[in-house]
Amino acid sequence: MIMELYQAYIQTPLGITAIKGNEHGLTSVSVGDDKNLVPTEVFPDSLATAAIQLQEYFAGKRTTFELQLNIRGTDFQKSVWQELLHIPYGKTISYLELARRLGDVKSIRAAAAANGQNPFWIVVPCHRVIGSDGSLTGYAGGLWRKKWLLEHESPYKQQALFA
């Protein structure tokens, strides 16, 4: 039985976000720079909750997501993505720490590669993984988006220096 795949688009501060899924849950959430995409006006029922929760996240009203995910990937990828869900809002870990949490520090490259293959932008917070030296390394959506997301989630908001 083939399930119909739905998709919708929302405008975010970081570009148009594509939400895809079916009755079994979301299959992907991604952001891009395609200027030809326009936000969806009427959302399929299976995607409406995701659109609302993403908008709440960007408005600063949501720190966790409560969405059904239809995750497809290798067992290792799934274990990495599951571990990412344990990184609290406003916190970061290193790729080395991610590998440690997976039980094998030697898996750091594989963990980083799986992190980069995460199909659920923001919902599975791959942006919260940084270099051991605190650097913003590797991000499929562009480092400027990773920086924006980490600043958005930071408990220490920059105050204006000049009025």
PDB file of C-alpha atoms in Angstrom:
ATOM      1  CA  MET A   1       0.000   0.000   0.000  1.00  0.00           C
ATOM      2  CA  ILE A   2       1.504   3.322  -1.081  1.00  0.00           C
ATOM      3  CA  MET A   3       0.940   6.246   1.247  1.00  0.00           C
ATOM      4  CA  GLU A   4       0.454   9.639  -0.296  1.00  0.00           C
ATOM      5  CA  LEU A   5       3.296  12.015   0.537  1.00  0.00           C
ATOM      6  CA  TYR A   6       2.248  15.570   1.348  1.00  0.00           C
ATOM      7  CA  GLN A   7       4.360  18.673   1.393  1.00  0.00           C
ATOM      8  CA  ALA A   8       3.919  22.224   2.570  1.00  0.00           C
ATOM      9  CA  TYR A   9       6.097  25.310   2.842  1.00  0.00           C
ATOM     10  CA  ILE A  10       6.405  27.938   5.559  1.00  0.00           C
ATOM     11  CA  GLN A  11       8.368  31.154   5.635  1.00  0.00           C
ATOM     12  CA  THR A  12      10.968  31.285   8.413  1.00  0.00           C
ATOM     13  CA  PRO A  13      13.652  33.841   9.257  1.00  0.00           C
ATOM     14  CA  LEU A  14      16.122  31.432   7.616  1.00  0.00           C
ATOM     15  CA  GLY A  15      14.277  30.851   4.352  1.00  0.00           C
ATOM     16  CA  ILE A  16      11.428  28.755   3.049  1.00  0.00           C
ATOM     17  CA  THR A  17      11.086  25.541   5.013  1.00  0.00           C
ATOM     18  CA  ALA A  18       9.733  22.428   3.325  1.00  0.00           C
ATOM     19  CA  ILE A  19       7.730  20.012   5.481  1.00  0.00           C
ATOM     20  CA  LYS A  20       7.033  16.565   4.028  1.00  0.00           C
ATOM     21  CA  GLY A  21       5.170  13.617   5.443  1.00  0.00           C
ATOM     22  CA  ASN A  22       2.232  11.262   5.396  1.00  0.00           C
ATOM     23  CA  GLU A  23      -0.211   9.666   7.816  1.00  0.00           C
ATOM     24  CA  HIS A  24       2.699   7.878   9.532  1.00  0.00           C
ATOM     25  CA  GLY A  25       4.494  11.113  10.374  1.00  0.00           C
ATOM     26  CA  LEU A  26       6.974  13.586   8.986  1.00  0.00           C
ATOM     27  CA  THR A  27       9.509  12.278   6.504  1.00  0.00           C
ATOM     28  CA  SER A  28      11.594  15.444   6.302  1.00  0.00           C
ATOM     29  CA  VAL A  29      11.889  19.072   7.306  1.00  0.00           C
ATOM     30  CA  SER A  30      14.397  21.126   5.317  1.00  0.00           C
ATOM     31  CA  VAL A  31      15.293  24.700   4.520  1.00  0.00           C
ATOM     32  CA  GLY A  32      16.542  26.103   1.273  1.00  0.00           C
ATOM     33  CA  ASP A  33      17.250  29.133  -0.812  1.00  0.00           C
ATOM     34  CA  ASP A  34      14.821  28.451  -3.663  1.00  0.00           C
ATOM     35  CA  LYS A  35      13.263  31.865  -4.340  1.00  0.00           C
ATOM     36  CA  ASN A  36      10.482  30.256  -6.413  1.00  0.00           C
ATOM     37  CA  LEU A  37       8.854  28.485  -3.464  1.00  0.00           C
ATOM     38  CA  VAL A  38       5.955  30.225  -1.782  1.00  0.00           C
ATOM     39  CA  PRO A  39       4.447  29.528   1.634  1.00  0.00           C
ATOM     40  CA  THR A  40       1.489  27.150   1.698  1.00  0.00           C
ATOM     41  CA  GLU A  41      -1.836  28.760   2.542  1.00  0.00           C
ATOM     42  CA  VAL A  42      -3.836  25.627   3.428  1.00  0.00           C
ATOM     43  CA  PHE A  43      -1.944  22.795   5.081  1.00  0.00           C
ATOM     44  CA  PRO A  44      -2.720  19.096   4.742  1.00  0.00           C
ATOM     45  CA  ASP A  45      -3.940  17.795   8.117  1.00  0.00           C
ATOM     46  CA  SER A  46      -0.865  15.574   8.479  1.00  0.00           C
ATOM     47  CA  LEU A  47       1.469  18.611   8.278  1.00  0.00           C
ATOM     48  CA  ALA A  48      -0.497  21.345  10.050  1.00  0.00           C
ATOM     49  CA  THR A  49       0.833  20.570  13.532  1.00  0.00           C
ATOM     50  CA  ALA A  50       4.423  20.628  12.288  1.00  0.00           C
ATOM     51  CA  ALA A  51       3.878  24.004  10.617  1.00  0.00           C
ATOM     52  CA  ILE A  52       2.394  25.451  13.807  1.00  0.00           C
ATOM     53  CA  GLN A  53       5.171  24.083  16.023  1.00  0.00           C
ATOM     54  CA  LEU A  54       7.899  25.381  13.702  1.00  0.00           C
ATOM     55  CA  GLN A  55       6.303  28.827  13.684  1.00  0.00           C
ATOM     56  CA  GLU A  56       6.132  28.721  17.492  1.00  0.00           C
ATOM     57  CA  TYR A  57       9.820  27.758  17.627  1.00  0.00           C
ATOM     58  CA  PHE A  58      10.825  30.736  15.495  1.00  0.00           C
ATOM     59  CA  ALA A  59       8.589  33.038  17.550  1.00  0.00           C
ATOM     60  CA  GLY A  60      10.483  31.935  20.678  1.00  0.00           C
ATOM     61  CA  LYS A  61       7.410  30.187  22.131  1.00  0.00           C
ATOM     62  CA  ARG A  62       8.548  26.562  21.746  1.00  0.00           C
ATOM     63  CA  THR A  63      11.716  24.786  22.889  1.00  0.00           C
ATOM     64  CA  THR A  64      10.791  21.181  22.090  1.00  0.00           C
ATOM     65  CA  PHE A  65       8.815  19.521  19.346  1.00  0.00           C
ATOM     66  CA  GLU A  66       6.023  17.003  19.790  1.00  0.00           C
ATOM     67  CA  LEU A  67       5.762  15.521  16.333  1.00  0.00           C
ATOM     68  CA  GLN A  68       5.429  12.038  14.897  1.00  0.00           C
ATOM     69  CA  LEU A  69       8.533  11.297  12.821  1.00  0.00           C
ATOM     70  CA  ASN A  70       8.633   8.674  10.089  1.00  0.00           C
ATOM     71  CA  ILE A  71      12.371   8.092  10.308  1.00  0.00           C
ATOM     72  CA  ARG A  72      14.181   6.321   7.497  1.00  0.00           C
ATOM     73  CA  GLY A  73      17.872   5.564   7.682  1.00  0.00           C
ATOM     74  CA  THR A  74      20.410   2.992   8.776  1.00  0.00           C
ATOM     75  CA  ASP A  75      20.337   1.732  12.346  1.00  0.00           C
ATOM     76  CA  PHE A  76      23.448   3.800  13.067  1.00  0.00           C
ATOM     77  CA  GLN A  77      21.927   6.973  11.603  1.00  0.00           C
ATOM     78  CA  LYS A  78      18.783   6.417  13.641  1.00  0.00           C
ATOM     79  CA  SER A  79      20.864   6.005  16.811  1.00  0.00           C
ATOM     80  CA  VAL A  80      22.671   9.285  16.090  1.00  0.00           C
ATOM     81  CA  TRP A  81      19.430  11.156  15.391  1.00  0.00           C
ATOM     82  CA  GLN A  82      17.870   9.709  18.527  1.00  0.00           C
ATOM     83  CA  GLU A  83      20.850  10.940  20.558  1.00  0.00           C
ATOM     84  CA  LEU A  84      20.490  14.429  19.070  1.00  0.00           C
ATOM     85  CA  LEU A  85      17.001  14.587  20.561  1.00  0.00           C
ATOM     86  CA  HIS A  86      18.617  14.455  24.023  1.00  0.00           C
ATOM     87  CA  ILE A  87      20.542  17.712  23.554  1.00  0.00           C
ATOM     88  CA  PRO A  88      18.548  20.349  25.450  1.00  0.00           C
ATOM     89  CA  TYR A  89      17.402  23.599  23.882  1.00  0.00           C
ATOM     90  CA  GLY A  90      20.077  26.250  24.365  1.00  0.00           C
ATOM     91  CA  LYS A  91      22.877  23.685  24.877  1.00  0.00           C
ATOM     92  CA  THR A  92      25.534  22.274  22.589  1.00  0.00           C
ATOM     93  CA  ILE A  93      27.765  19.222  22.554  1.00  0.00           C
ATOM     94  CA  SER A  94      30.848  18.393  20.487  1.00  0.00           C
ATOM     95  CA  TYR A  95      31.051  15.749  17.791  1.00  0.00           C
ATOM     96  CA  LEU A  96      33.422  13.887  20.124  1.00  0.00           C
ATOM     97  CA  GLU A  97      30.829  13.992  22.915  1.00  0.00           C
ATOM     98  CA  LEU A  98      28.214  12.719  20.467  1.00  0.00           C
ATOM     99  CA  ALA A  99      30.470   9.754  19.623  1.00  0.00           C
ATOM    100  CA  ARG A 100      31.050   9.134  23.342  1.00  0.00           C
ATOM    101  CA  ARG A 101      27.308   9.106  23.982  1.00  0.00           C
ATOM    102  CA  LEU A 102      26.953   6.542  21.204  1.00  0.00           C
ATOM    103  CA  GLY A 103      29.476   4.355  23.035  1.00  0.00           C
ATOM    104  CA  ASP A 104      32.510   4.594  20.737  1.00  0.00           C
ATOM    105  CA  VAL A 105      34.766   7.664  20.438  1.00  0.00           C
ATOM    106  CA  LYS A 106      36.229   6.098  17.287  1.00  0.00           C
ATOM    107  CA  SER A 107      32.851   6.598  15.597  1.00  0.00           C
ATOM    108  CA  ILE A 108      33.285  10.398  15.567  1.00  0.00           C
ATOM    109  CA  ARG A 109      33.504  10.665  11.754  1.00  0.00           C
ATOM    110  CA  ALA A 110      30.579   8.320  11.210  1.00  0.00           C
ATOM    111  CA  ALA A 111      28.562  10.214  13.835  1.00  0.00           C
ATOM    112  CA  ALA A 112      29.392  13.521  12.137  1.00  0.00           C
ATOM    113  CA  ALA A 113      28.372  12.102   8.754  1.00  0.00           C
ATOM    114  CA  ALA A 114      25.071  10.807  10.160  1.00  0.00           C
ATOM    115  CA  ASN A 115      24.507  14.183  11.828  1.00  0.00           C
ATOM    116  CA  GLY A 116      24.902  15.802   8.413  1.00  0.00           C
ATOM    117  CA  GLN A 117      22.335  13.420   6.898  1.00  0.00           C
ATOM    118  CA  ASN A 118      19.636  14.354   9.412  1.00  0.00           C
ATOM    119  CA  PRO A 119      16.404  14.799   7.431  1.00  0.00           C
ATOM    120  CA  PHE A 120      14.581  16.713  10.184  1.00  0.00           C
ATOM    121  CA  TRP A 121      16.055  20.227  10.244  1.00  0.00           C
ATOM    122  CA  ILE A 122      15.604  21.860  13.667  1.00  0.00           C
ATOM    123  CA  VAL A 123      13.152  19.163  14.864  1.00  0.00           C
ATOM    124  CA  VAL A 124      16.108  16.793  15.380  1.00  0.00           C
ATOM    125  CA  PRO A 125      18.612  19.440  16.509  1.00  0.00           C
ATOM    126  CA  CYS A 126      21.784  18.635  14.573  1.00  0.00           C
ATOM    127  CA  HIS A 127      22.705  22.336  14.783  1.00  0.00           C
ATOM    128  CA  ARG A 128      23.506  21.821  18.484  1.00  0.00           C
ATOM    129  CA  VAL A 129      26.618  19.787  17.648  1.00  0.00           C
ATOM    130  CA  ILE A 130      29.802  21.843  17.341  1.00  0.00           C
ATOM    131  CA  GLY A 131      33.548  21.296  17.131  1.00  0.00           C
ATOM    132  CA  SER A 132      35.496  20.317  20.256  1.00  0.00           C
ATOM    133  CA  ASP A 133      37.108  23.763  20.212  1.00  0.00           C
ATOM    134  CA  GLY A 134      33.705  25.475  20.146  1.00  0.00           C
ATOM    135  CA  SER A 135      33.837  26.222  16.431  1.00  0.00           C
ATOM    136  CA  LEU A 136      30.791  26.062  14.191  1.00  0.00           C
ATOM    137  CA  THR A 137      31.774  23.242  11.902  1.00  0.00           C
ATOM    138  CA  GLY A 138      29.832  21.654   9.096  1.00  0.00           C
ATOM    139  CA  TYR A 139      26.189  22.418   8.611  1.00  0.00           C
ATOM    140  CA  ALA A 140      24.187  21.360   5.571  1.00  0.00           C
ATOM    141  CA  GLY A 141      22.002  24.475   5.792  1.00  0.00           C
ATOM    142  CA  GLY A 142      25.017  26.788   5.862  1.00  0.00           C
ATOM    143  CA  LEU A 143      27.034  27.957   8.855  1.00  0.00           C
ATOM    144  CA  TRP A 144      25.162  31.279   8.951  1.00  0.00           C
ATOM    145  CA  ARG A 145      21.954  29.347   9.674  1.00  0.00           C
ATOM    146  CA  LYS A 146      23.652  27.275  12.374  1.00  0.00           C
ATOM    147  CA  LYS A 147      24.952  30.456  14.010  1.00  0.00           C
ATOM    148  CA  TRP A 148      21.474  32.037  13.850  1.00  0.00           C
ATOM    149  CA  LEU A 149      19.833  28.962  15.407  1.00  0.00           C
ATOM    150  CA  LEU A 150      22.347  28.767  18.257  1.00  0.00           C
ATOM    151  CA  GLU A 151      21.940  32.480  18.969  1.00  0.00           C
ATOM    152  CA  HIS A 152      18.146  32.101  18.820  1.00  0.00           C
ATOM    153  CA  GLU A 153      18.325  29.326  21.420  1.00  0.00           C
ATOM    154  CA  SER A 154      20.924  30.988  23.607  1.00  0.00           C
ATOM    155  CA  PRO A 155      19.809  31.808  27.153  1.00  0.00           C
ATOM    156  CA  TYR A 156      22.166  34.781  26.986  1.00  0.00           C
ATOM    157  CA  LYS A 157      20.606  37.264  24.607  1.00  0.00           C
ATOM    158  CA  GLN A 158      22.870  40.044  23.378  1.00  0.00           C
ATOM    159  CA  GLN A 159      21.786  43.375  24.728  1.00  0.00           C
ATOM    160  CA  ALA A 160      21.939  46.441  22.515  1.00  0.00           C
ATOM    161  CA  LEU A 161      25.066  48.418  23.295  1.00  0.00           C
ATOM    162  CA  PHE A 162      23.682  51.681  22.023  1.00  0.00           C
ATOM    163  CA  ALA A 163      20.153  53.028  22.272  1.00  0.00           C
TER     164      ALA A 163
END
